[in-house]
Every structure is written in C-alpha cells, then in structure tokens.
C-alpha cells in the first residue's frame, strides 16, 4: 500500500508523498496527474491560495494548445 493511501493527510513531513509526487510529475511533465493531485489537496485545504493557484496553473497547462488562443 502506498504511503499516500495509508496516511492521506501527511502533508507536513519533508518527504511527504504529495511533495514527492509533485516533484516526479513536474520532472516528467505529467500535468494531468499534477492537476489531479492538486485537486485532491484542495479537498483537504479548500482555502489555501497556493493550492488554488496551482490548480489554475495546471488546468491551463492541460488544455489543448489550439483552444488557448480562441
């Protein structure tokens, strides 16, 4: 079982599962997975401005390129 599943609220430790996944997804440019992860964090921290800004950032990055200019 993944640490994330065992303790989904572990966001405080330096090597917490969210931080590690974010780093992996950023390094491999998996923006759709980043968006999904930030949305999961939003359920735990609905008023966190950092979470909200990252959701917006990755929503834009996951939109098809041809719709951005329209």
mmCIF file of C-alpha atoms in Angstrom:
data_model
loop_
_atom_site.group_PDB
_atom_site.id
_atom_site.type_symbol
_atom_site.label_atom_id
_atom_site.label_comp_id
_atom_site.label_asym_id
_atom_site.label_seq_id
_atom_site.Cartn_x
_atom_site.Cartn_y
_atom_site.Cartn_z
ATOM 1 C CA UNK A 1 0.000 0.000 0.000
ATOM 2 C CA UNK A 2 1.252 3.446 -0.850
ATOM 3 C CA UNK A 3 2.063 5.896 1.919
ATOM 4 C CA UNK A 4 -0.440 8.230 0.311
ATOM 5 C CA UNK A 5 -3.202 5.673 0.853
ATOM 6 C CA UNK A 6 -2.106 4.816 4.401
ATOM 7 C CA UNK A 7 -1.895 8.408 5.559
ATOM 8 C CA UNK A 8 -3.519 10.750 3.018
ATOM 9 C CA UNK A 9 -3.173 13.759 5.295
ATOM 10 C CA UNK A 10 0.616 13.623 5.614
ATOM 11 C CA UNK A 11 1.480 16.984 4.133
ATOM 12 C CA UNK A 12 3.801 18.217 6.853
ATOM 13 C CA UNK A 13 6.853 15.989 6.602
ATOM 14 C CA UNK A 14 9.626 16.977 4.229
ATOM 15 C CA UNK A 15 9.357 13.720 2.298
ATOM 16 C CA UNK A 16 5.581 13.555 2.327
ATOM 17 C CA UNK A 17 4.009 11.638 -0.569
ATOM 18 C CA UNK A 18 2.453 14.751 -2.103
ATOM 19 C CA UNK A 19 5.724 16.618 -2.296
ATOM 20 C CA UNK A 20 7.459 13.628 -3.857
ATOM 21 C CA UNK A 21 4.690 13.050 -6.385
ATOM 22 C CA UNK A 22 4.605 16.722 -7.323
ATOM 23 C CA UNK A 23 8.333 16.654 -7.951
ATOM 24 C CA UNK A 24 8.121 13.465 -10.027
ATOM 25 C CA UNK A 25 5.174 14.717 -12.072
ATOM 26 C CA UNK A 26 6.828 18.079 -12.676
ATOM 27 C CA UNK A 27 10.087 16.452 -13.778
ATOM 28 C CA UNK A 28 8.229 14.146 -16.167
ATOM 29 C CA UNK A 29 5.783 16.860 -17.309
ATOM 30 C CA UNK A 30 2.688 14.858 -16.310
ATOM 31 C CA UNK A 31 0.467 17.905 -15.972
ATOM 32 C CA UNK A 32 -2.774 15.925 -15.931
ATOM 33 C CA UNK A 33 -1.575 13.988 -12.891
ATOM 34 C CA UNK A 34 -0.403 17.206 -11.245
ATOM 35 C CA UNK A 35 -3.848 18.715 -11.719
ATOM 36 C CA UNK A 36 -5.479 15.625 -10.221
ATOM 37 C CA UNK A 37 -3.114 15.734 -7.233
ATOM 38 C CA UNK A 38 -3.712 19.453 -6.588
ATOM 39 C CA UNK A 39 -7.469 18.849 -6.755
ATOM 40 C CA UNK A 40 -7.103 16.146 -4.131
ATOM 41 C CA UNK A 41 -5.163 18.593 -1.950
ATOM 42 C CA UNK A 42 -7.938 21.141 -2.471
ATOM 43 C CA UNK A 43 -10.395 18.822 -0.738
ATOM 44 C CA UNK A 44 -8.174 18.901 2.340
ATOM 45 C CA UNK A 45 -7.238 22.594 2.097
ATOM 46 C CA UNK A 46 -10.115 24.364 0.331
ATOM 47 C CA UNK A 47 -8.997 27.879 1.300
ATOM 48 C CA UNK A 48 -5.281 27.556 0.560
ATOM 49 C CA UNK A 49 -4.285 30.114 -2.103
ATOM 50 C CA UNK A 50 -1.240 28.068 -3.171
ATOM 51 C CA UNK A 51 -3.432 25.075 -3.904
ATOM 52 C CA UNK A 52 -5.896 27.215 -5.854
ATOM 53 C CA UNK A 53 -3.155 28.867 -7.935
ATOM 54 C CA UNK A 54 -1.605 25.504 -8.798
ATOM 55 C CA UNK A 55 -4.983 24.143 -9.871
ATOM 56 C CA UNK A 56 -5.391 27.124 -12.204
ATOM 57 C CA UNK A 57 -1.840 26.713 -13.493
ATOM 58 C CA UNK A 58 -2.243 23.026 -14.342
ATOM 59 C CA UNK A 59 -5.749 23.484 -15.745
ATOM 60 C CA UNK A 60 -4.252 25.888 -18.266
ATOM 61 C CA UNK A 61 -1.354 23.549 -18.991
ATOM 62 C CA UNK A 62 -3.647 20.580 -19.654
ATOM 63 C CA UNK A 63 -5.906 22.429 -22.118
ATOM 64 C CA UNK A 64 -5.352 21.606 -25.766
ATOM 65 C CA UNK A 65 -2.972 24.084 -27.348
ATOM 66 C CA UNK A 66 -5.346 25.087 -30.151
ATOM 67 C CA UNK A 67 -8.022 26.338 -27.727
ATOM 68 C CA UNK A 68 -5.751 28.669 -25.774
ATOM 69 C CA UNK A 69 -5.763 31.389 -28.421
ATOM 70 C CA UNK A 70 -9.528 31.355 -29.029
#
